[in-house]
GROMACS .gro file of C-alpha atoms in nm:
model
  350
    1UNK     CA    1   2.534   0.118   1.232
    2UNK     CA    2   2.458   0.483   1.311
    3UNK     CA    3   2.248   0.371   1.609
    4UNK     CA    4   2.556   0.203   1.753
    5UNK     CA    5   2.794   0.491   1.688
    6UNK     CA    6   2.682   0.846   1.614
    7UNK     CA    7   2.334   0.827   1.771
    8UNK     CA    8   2.409   0.583   2.053
    9UNK     CA    9   2.456   0.844   2.326
   10UNK     CA   10   2.147   1.037   2.219
   11UNK     CA   11   1.935   0.721   2.223
   12UNK     CA   12   2.060   0.627   2.568
   13UNK     CA   13   1.997   0.975   2.707
   14UNK     CA   14   1.637   0.965   2.585
   15UNK     CA   15   1.577   0.608   2.700
   16UNK     CA   16   1.545   0.472   2.345
   17UNK     CA   17   1.189   0.608   2.341
   18UNK     CA   18   1.192   0.721   1.977
   19UNK     CA   19   1.427   0.450   1.851
   20UNK     CA   20   1.288   0.170   1.637
   21UNK     CA   21   1.394  -0.184   1.728
   22UNK     CA   22   1.519  -0.052   2.062
   23UNK     CA   23   1.553  -0.397   2.231
   24UNK     CA   24   1.782  -0.518   1.951
   25UNK     CA   25   1.997  -0.204   1.962
   26UNK     CA   26   2.024  -0.217   2.341
   27UNK     CA   27   2.129  -0.583   2.332
   28UNK     CA   28   2.399  -0.513   2.070
   29UNK     CA   29   2.533  -0.216   2.268
   30UNK     CA   30   2.549  -0.432   2.581
   31UNK     CA   31   2.741  -0.704   2.393
   32UNK     CA   32   2.988  -0.445   2.265
   33UNK     CA   33   3.048  -0.314   2.616
   34UNK     CA   34   3.112  -0.663   2.747
   35UNK     CA   35   3.397  -0.705   2.499
   36UNK     CA   36   3.746  -0.643   2.635
   37UNK     CA   37   3.872  -0.492   2.312
   38UNK     CA   38   3.787  -0.189   2.104
   39UNK     CA   39   3.517  -0.230   1.839
   40UNK     CA   40   3.563  -0.051   1.508
   41UNK     CA   41   3.287   0.001   1.251
   42UNK     CA   42   3.363   0.073   0.889
   43UNK     CA   43   3.103   0.156   0.626
   44UNK     CA   44   3.129  -0.026   0.293
   45UNK     CA   45   2.926   0.032  -0.020
   46UNK     CA   46   2.648  -0.220  -0.069
   47UNK     CA   47   2.629  -0.452  -0.371
   48UNK     CA   48   2.980  -0.358  -0.477
   49UNK     CA   49   3.143  -0.701  -0.447
   50UNK     CA   50   3.274  -0.656  -0.093
   51UNK     CA   51   3.316  -1.006   0.063
   52UNK     CA   52   3.169  -0.909   0.398
   53UNK     CA   53   2.872  -0.731   0.246
   54UNK     CA   54   2.801  -1.017   0.005
   55UNK     CA   55   2.816  -1.266   0.292
   56UNK     CA   56   2.573  -1.054   0.494
   57UNK     CA   57   2.332  -1.039   0.199
   58UNK     CA   58   2.352  -1.416   0.163
   59UNK     CA   59   2.276  -1.473   0.530
   60UNK     CA   60   1.987  -1.226   0.516
   61UNK     CA   61   1.839  -1.406   0.215
   62UNK     CA   62   1.871  -1.742   0.389
   63UNK     CA   63   1.701  -1.602   0.698
   64UNK     CA   64   1.414  -1.460   0.495
   65UNK     CA   65   1.345  -1.802   0.342
   66UNK     CA   66   1.315  -1.979   0.677
   67UNK     CA   67   0.969  -2.102   0.762
   68UNK     CA   68   1.021  -2.054   1.137
   69UNK     CA   69   1.187  -1.754   1.294
   70UNK     CA   70   1.506  -1.802   1.492
   71UNK     CA   71   1.484  -1.729   1.861
   72UNK     CA   72   1.709  -1.432   1.931
   73UNK     CA   73   1.815  -1.385   2.292
   74UNK     CA   74   1.799  -1.017   2.384
   75UNK     CA   75   1.865  -1.056   2.755
   76UNK     CA   76   2.099  -0.790   2.893
   77UNK     CA   77   2.305  -0.850   3.211
   78UNK     CA   78   2.201  -0.608   3.489
   79UNK     CA   79   2.547  -0.450   3.504
   80UNK     CA   80   2.518  -0.342   3.140
   81UNK     CA   81   2.150  -0.247   3.132
   82UNK     CA   82   2.091   0.126   3.080
   83UNK     CA   83   1.733   0.209   3.171
   84UNK     CA   84   1.525   0.524   3.183
   85UNK     CA   85   1.585   0.865   3.032
   86UNK     CA   86   1.772   1.168   3.161
   87UNK     CA   87   1.547   1.444   3.293
   88UNK     CA   88   1.768   1.700   3.120
   89UNK     CA   89   1.684   1.537   2.786
   90UNK     CA   90   1.315   1.473   2.852
   91UNK     CA   91   1.061   1.670   2.651
   92UNK     CA   92   0.683   1.667   2.643
   93UNK     CA   93   0.693   1.471   2.319
   94UNK     CA   94   0.922   1.204   2.466
   95UNK     CA   95   0.714   1.176   2.782
   96UNK     CA   96   0.394   1.138   2.580
   97UNK     CA   97   0.549   0.870   2.360
   98UNK     CA   98   0.674   0.681   2.665
   99UNK     CA   99   0.331   0.689   2.830
  100UNK     CA  100   0.162   0.574   2.510
  101UNK     CA  101   0.414   0.292   2.468
  102UNK     CA  102   0.344   0.164   2.818
  103UNK     CA  103  -0.031   0.178   2.767
  104UNK     CA  104  -0.007   0.008   2.428
  105UNK     CA  105   0.202  -0.271   2.579
  106UNK     CA  106  -0.076  -0.344   2.830
  107UNK     CA  107  -0.358  -0.322   2.576
  108UNK     CA  108  -0.458  -0.645   2.408
  109UNK     CA  109  -0.521  -0.620   2.033
  110UNK     CA  110  -0.880  -0.647   1.915
  111UNK     CA  111  -0.938  -0.995   1.768
  112UNK     CA  112  -1.133  -0.854   1.473
  113UNK     CA  113  -0.860  -0.600   1.401
  114UNK     CA  114  -0.601  -0.878   1.404
  115UNK     CA  115  -0.812  -1.082   1.160
  116UNK     CA  116  -0.857  -0.781   0.931
  117UNK     CA  117  -0.485  -0.707   0.934
  118UNK     CA  118  -0.423  -1.069   0.836
  119UNK     CA  119  -0.662  -1.025   0.542
  120UNK     CA  120  -0.475  -0.714   0.432
  121UNK     CA  121  -0.140  -0.890   0.461
  122UNK     CA  122  -0.255  -1.194   0.264
  123UNK     CA  123  -0.431  -0.979   0.003
  124UNK     CA  124  -0.122  -0.768  -0.059
  125UNK     CA  125   0.098  -1.076  -0.076
  126UNK     CA  126  -0.127  -1.246  -0.330
  127UNK     CA  127  -0.169  -0.935  -0.545
  128UNK     CA  128   0.169  -0.764  -0.519
  129UNK     CA  129   0.396  -1.032  -0.376
  130UNK     CA  130   0.495  -0.827  -0.071
  131UNK     CA  131   0.501  -0.912   0.299
  132UNK     CA  132   0.429  -0.631   0.541
  133UNK     CA  133   0.422  -0.589   0.915
  134UNK     CA  134   0.116  -0.456   1.093
  135UNK     CA  135   0.304  -0.137   1.181
  136UNK     CA  136   0.361  -0.066   0.812
  137UNK     CA  137  -0.009  -0.105   0.737
  138UNK     CA  138  -0.110   0.131   1.017
  139UNK     CA  139   0.154   0.382   0.911
  140UNK     CA  140   0.029   0.373   0.551
  141UNK     CA  141  -0.299   0.531   0.664
  142UNK     CA  142  -0.101   0.851   0.724
  143UNK     CA  143   0.014   0.864   0.362
  144UNK     CA  144  -0.011   1.206   0.203
  145UNK     CA  145  -0.219   1.045  -0.072
  146UNK     CA  146  -0.493   0.939   0.171
  147UNK     CA  147  -0.731   1.213   0.281
  148UNK     CA  148  -0.809   1.253   0.648
  149UNK     CA  149  -1.170   1.142   0.597
  150UNK     CA  150  -1.066   0.833   0.402
  151UNK     CA  151  -0.798   0.750   0.660
  152UNK     CA  152  -1.054   0.767   0.940
  153UNK     CA  153  -1.285   0.536   0.747
  154UNK     CA  154  -1.003   0.287   0.680
  155UNK     CA  155  -0.894   0.297   1.044
  156UNK     CA  156  -1.247   0.231   1.167
  157UNK     CA  157  -1.297  -0.040   0.908
  158UNK     CA  158  -0.983  -0.227   1.009
  159UNK     CA  159  -1.091  -0.208   1.373
  160UNK     CA  160  -1.441  -0.324   1.275
  161UNK     CA  161  -1.575  -0.019   1.454
  162UNK     CA  162  -1.879   0.052   1.238
  163UNK     CA  163  -2.224  -0.048   1.360
  164UNK     CA  164  -2.302  -0.308   1.095
  165UNK     CA  165  -2.371  -0.680   1.077
  166UNK     CA  166  -2.307  -0.881   1.391
  167UNK     CA  167  -2.280  -0.568   1.606
  168UNK     CA  168  -2.660  -0.546   1.589
  169UNK     CA  169  -2.692  -0.904   1.719
  170UNK     CA  170  -2.557  -0.835   2.065
  171UNK     CA  171  -2.763  -0.999   2.344
  172UNK     CA  172  -2.893  -0.672   2.489
  173UNK     CA  173  -3.010  -0.537   2.154
  174UNK     CA  174  -3.385  -0.500   2.105
  175UNK     CA  175  -3.542  -0.734   1.852
  176UNK     CA  176  -3.636  -0.447   1.622
  177UNK     CA  177  -3.272  -0.334   1.615
  178UNK     CA  178  -3.143  -0.683   1.542
  179UNK     CA  179  -3.314  -0.669   1.203
  180UNK     CA  180  -3.057  -0.408   1.099
  181UNK     CA  181  -2.789  -0.678   1.094
  182UNK     CA  182  -2.908  -0.792   0.752
  183UNK     CA  183  -2.879  -0.608   0.424
  184UNK     CA  184  -3.207  -0.437   0.337
  185UNK     CA  185  -3.156  -0.518  -0.032
  186UNK     CA  186  -3.058  -0.886  -0.039
  187UNK     CA  187  -3.119  -1.006   0.317
  188UNK     CA  188  -2.759  -1.121   0.368
  189UNK     CA  189  -2.577  -1.055   0.695
  190UNK     CA  190  -2.400  -0.726   0.642
  191UNK     CA  191  -2.024  -0.692   0.665
  192UNK     CA  192  -1.777  -0.446   0.521
  193UNK     CA  193  -1.684  -0.700   0.255
  194UNK     CA  194  -2.049  -0.738   0.159
  195UNK     CA  195  -2.103  -0.361   0.139
  196UNK     CA  196  -1.793  -0.283  -0.064
  197UNK     CA  197  -1.776  -0.583  -0.297
  198UNK     CA  198  -2.081  -0.811  -0.291
  199UNK     CA  199  -2.400  -0.614  -0.228
  200UNK     CA  200  -2.636  -0.615  -0.532
  201UNK     CA  201  -2.762  -0.266  -0.443
  202UNK     CA  202  -2.663   0.000  -0.694
  203UNK     CA  203  -2.328   0.151  -0.606
  204UNK     CA  204  -2.036  -0.082  -0.556
  205UNK     CA  205  -2.056  -0.278  -0.882
  206UNK     CA  206  -2.085   0.036  -1.095
  207UNK     CA  207  -1.807   0.210  -0.904
  208UNK     CA  208  -1.561  -0.076  -0.955
  209UNK     CA  209  -1.647  -0.100  -1.326
  210UNK     CA  210  -1.583   0.272  -1.366
  211UNK     CA  211  -1.253   0.240  -1.182
  212UNK     CA  212  -1.154  -0.051  -1.406
  213UNK     CA  213  -1.211   0.157  -1.719
  214UNK     CA  214  -1.018   0.445  -1.569
  215UNK     CA  215  -0.730   0.224  -1.458
  216UNK     CA  216  -0.695   0.077  -1.806
  217UNK     CA  217  -0.580   0.421  -1.921
  218UNK     CA  218  -0.259   0.367  -1.726
  219UNK     CA  219  -0.170   0.059  -1.931
  220UNK     CA  220  -0.134  -0.145  -1.614
  221UNK     CA  221  -0.308  -0.478  -1.557
  222UNK     CA  222  -0.639  -0.455  -1.375
  223UNK     CA  223  -0.732  -0.690  -1.095
  224UNK     CA  224  -1.051  -0.626  -0.905
  225UNK     CA  225  -0.967  -0.519  -0.550
  226UNK     CA  226  -1.052  -0.736  -0.253
  227UNK     CA  227  -1.083  -0.640   0.112
  228UNK     CA  228  -0.709  -0.666   0.171
  229UNK     CA  229  -0.591  -0.472  -0.135
  230UNK     CA  230  -0.856  -0.200  -0.085
  231UNK     CA  231  -0.775  -0.129   0.279
  232UNK     CA  232  -0.404  -0.171   0.209
  233UNK     CA  233  -0.409   0.043  -0.107
  234UNK     CA  234  -0.142   0.277   0.032
  235UNK     CA  235   0.099  -0.020   0.047
  236UNK     CA  236   0.054  -0.128  -0.315
  237UNK     CA  237   0.368  -0.192  -0.519
  238UNK     CA  238   0.382  -0.170  -0.898
  239UNK     CA  239   0.700  -0.255  -1.088
  240UNK     CA  240   0.819  -0.224  -1.444
  241UNK     CA  241   0.961  -0.511  -1.649
  242UNK     CA  242   1.312  -0.440  -1.518
  243UNK     CA  243   1.196  -0.445  -1.155
  244UNK     CA  244   1.194  -0.067  -1.097
  245UNK     CA  245   0.909   0.060  -0.884
  246UNK     CA  246   0.648   0.287  -1.040
  247UNK     CA  247   0.596   0.532  -0.756
  248UNK     CA  248   0.359   0.759  -0.947
  249UNK     CA  249   0.139   0.464  -1.038
  250UNK     CA  250   0.140   0.349  -0.675
  251UNK     CA  251   0.030   0.695  -0.564
  252UNK     CA  252  -0.248   0.704  -0.824
  253UNK     CA  253  -0.376   0.362  -0.717
  254UNK     CA  254  -0.375   0.471  -0.354
  255UNK     CA  255  -0.579   0.781  -0.438
  256UNK     CA  256  -0.831   0.609  -0.664
  257UNK     CA  257  -0.888   0.303  -0.448
  258UNK     CA  258  -0.926   0.485  -0.117
  259UNK     CA  259  -1.159   0.743  -0.270
  260UNK     CA  260  -1.378   0.474  -0.428
  261UNK     CA  261  -1.415   0.258  -0.115
  262UNK     CA  262  -1.496   0.566   0.091
  263UNK     CA  263  -1.751   0.678  -0.169
  264UNK     CA  264  -1.921   0.336  -0.169
  265UNK     CA  265  -1.947   0.346   0.210
  266UNK     CA  266  -2.093   0.697   0.211
  267UNK     CA  267  -2.349   0.602  -0.054
  268UNK     CA  268  -2.451   0.298   0.149
  269UNK     CA  269  -2.499   0.509   0.463
  270UNK     CA  270  -2.698   0.769   0.271
  271UNK     CA  271  -2.915   0.500   0.113
  272UNK     CA  272  -2.995   0.338   0.449
  273UNK     CA  273  -3.020   0.643   0.674
  274UNK     CA  274  -3.138   0.930   0.456
  275UNK     CA  275  -3.321   0.760   0.170
  276UNK     CA  276  -3.493   0.488   0.370
  277UNK     CA  277  -3.349   0.211   0.155
  278UNK     CA  278  -3.428   0.369  -0.182
  279UNK     CA  279  -3.148   0.287  -0.426
  280UNK     CA  280  -2.941   0.526  -0.632
  281UNK     CA  281  -2.958   0.520  -1.009
  282UNK     CA  282  -2.657   0.421  -1.218
  283UNK     CA  283  -2.630   0.778  -1.344
  284UNK     CA  284  -2.614   0.907  -0.986
  285UNK     CA  285  -2.337   0.660  -0.904
  286UNK     CA  286  -2.143   0.760  -1.215
  287UNK     CA  287  -2.176   1.130  -1.138
  288UNK     CA  288  -2.064   1.076  -0.780
  289UNK     CA  289  -1.766   0.872  -0.894
  290UNK     CA  290  -1.629   1.141  -1.122
  291UNK     CA  291  -1.724   1.419  -0.883
  292UNK     CA  292  -1.530   1.253  -0.600
  293UNK     CA  293  -1.217   1.212  -0.812
  294UNK     CA  294  -1.234   1.561  -0.960
  295UNK     CA  295  -1.277   1.708  -0.612
  296UNK     CA  296  -0.975   1.513  -0.497
  297UNK     CA  297  -0.773   1.638  -0.795
  298UNK     CA  298  -0.867   1.994  -0.703
  299UNK     CA  299  -0.751   1.936  -0.345
  300UNK     CA  300  -0.414   1.809  -0.467
  301UNK     CA  301  -0.378   2.112  -0.695
  302UNK     CA  302  -0.446   2.350  -0.407
  303UNK     CA  303  -0.206   2.169  -0.176
  304UNK     CA  304   0.069   2.166  -0.440
  305UNK     CA  305   0.020   2.537  -0.512
  306UNK     CA  306   0.105   2.615  -0.148
  307UNK     CA  307   0.380   2.354  -0.108
  308UNK     CA  308   0.665   2.480   0.109
  309UNK     CA  309   0.822   2.188   0.298
  310UNK     CA  310   1.038   1.918   0.144
  311UNK     CA  311   0.780   1.646   0.203
  312UNK     CA  312   0.488   1.848   0.067
  313UNK     CA  313   0.318   1.750  -0.256
  314UNK     CA  314   0.479   1.946  -0.539
  315UNK     CA  315   0.312   2.059  -0.864
  316UNK     CA  316   0.532   1.823  -1.066
  317UNK     CA  317   0.422   1.534  -0.843
  318UNK     CA  318   0.055   1.610  -0.904
  319UNK     CA  319   0.110   1.639  -1.279
  320UNK     CA  320   0.289   1.304  -1.302
  321UNK     CA  321   0.047   1.115  -1.077
  322UNK     CA  322  -0.276   1.231  -1.241
  323UNK     CA  323  -0.152   1.253  -1.600
  324UNK     CA  324  -0.268   0.906  -1.722
  325UNK     CA  325  -0.637   0.966  -1.645
  326UNK     CA  326  -0.682   1.333  -1.738
  327UNK     CA  327  -0.904   1.453  -2.019
  328UNK     CA  328  -0.704   1.606  -2.306
  329UNK     CA  329  -0.390   1.544  -2.101
  330UNK     CA  330  -0.142   1.612  -2.384
  331UNK     CA  331  -0.276   1.961  -2.453
  332UNK     CA  332  -0.262   2.098  -2.099
  333UNK     CA  333  -0.031   2.395  -2.031
  334UNK     CA  334   0.296   2.312  -1.850
  335UNK     CA  335   0.191   2.474  -1.522
  336UNK     CA  336  -0.174   2.370  -1.520
  337UNK     CA  337  -0.148   2.243  -1.162
  338UNK     CA  338  -0.102   2.588  -1.009
  339UNK     CA  339  -0.313   2.784  -1.258
  340UNK     CA  340  -0.659   2.813  -1.107
  341UNK     CA  341  -0.802   2.933  -1.437
  342UNK     CA  342  -0.721   2.605  -1.615
  343UNK     CA  343  -1.009   2.358  -1.604
  344UNK     CA  344  -0.894   1.998  -1.573
  345UNK     CA  345  -1.118   1.694  -1.551
  346UNK     CA  346  -1.102   1.317  -1.532
  347UNK     CA  347  -1.129   1.138  -1.865
  348UNK     CA  348  -1.468   0.970  -1.903
  349UNK     CA  349  -1.467   0.648  -2.100
  350UNK     CA  350  -1.786   0.544  -2.273
   0.00000   0.00000   0.00000
């Protein structure tokens, strides 16, 4: 409603560049202008028994249950079409966004990226019962609970940008390079799914078992991640018995899952490139697992200690998120997050 009233003029002046669902908003504004009477908008409280609001909720629920989407005509008559942006309102940010939007519209999506996004969508729906758009999945990679290094790995993985598997089987590849398409341990054709979940080489199986033991400390049901739930970890939804979302648990899952998949990938690369195929020991995997999580906890503590903006991670946030898996968690001082002299570690289950 605000897009049609308070922010309408601002959106029109800037050419709807930063406005989400711009075609829908523009079509509605055009329809309102074609009316020969005044249009009045009145805000009503949701879920308060208002007849109009209840009817709208009913129609929305019916629309969500449809198997096929309705075709919505968004054509705007030329006399009512407002195009472009005012030069007086144009900024470098707006110009950059407009250029990127035009380029993105002409760029065809990568088939493998589309297939991977479908796997994430189906995995999240099966595990958490949620349906997400591709934009939501991409945006989740910028979550404050995903490190920059992990986000880059997830982004490349979704785009299938790593040189593994079938990438080595391109026609112009030399025969000696084509042998790299198969796993050096089991001889299977390598893929990200194989590396993270199926490879018998020491690393992934131990890491997931350690994560299972750690996750059981939260009291939440454990289900072994798949490709979709691992790469879509930042979109996970956990709810209590009464339907309330457990945001702290969602944040913890995002941190743990993204750190583990990134660790498995780094260990695989180190095993192939630096160690010449020599496998890690189980003790080395265990030490790396806890070292990665404790390093991440230290990063969160440092970030929270310097928090200044409203969206920054606060000390209370860090304490709530990490509390279920900390060693001696009930005996920590109240302000342990910002006290550099307090040693805090991840609880190790035997």
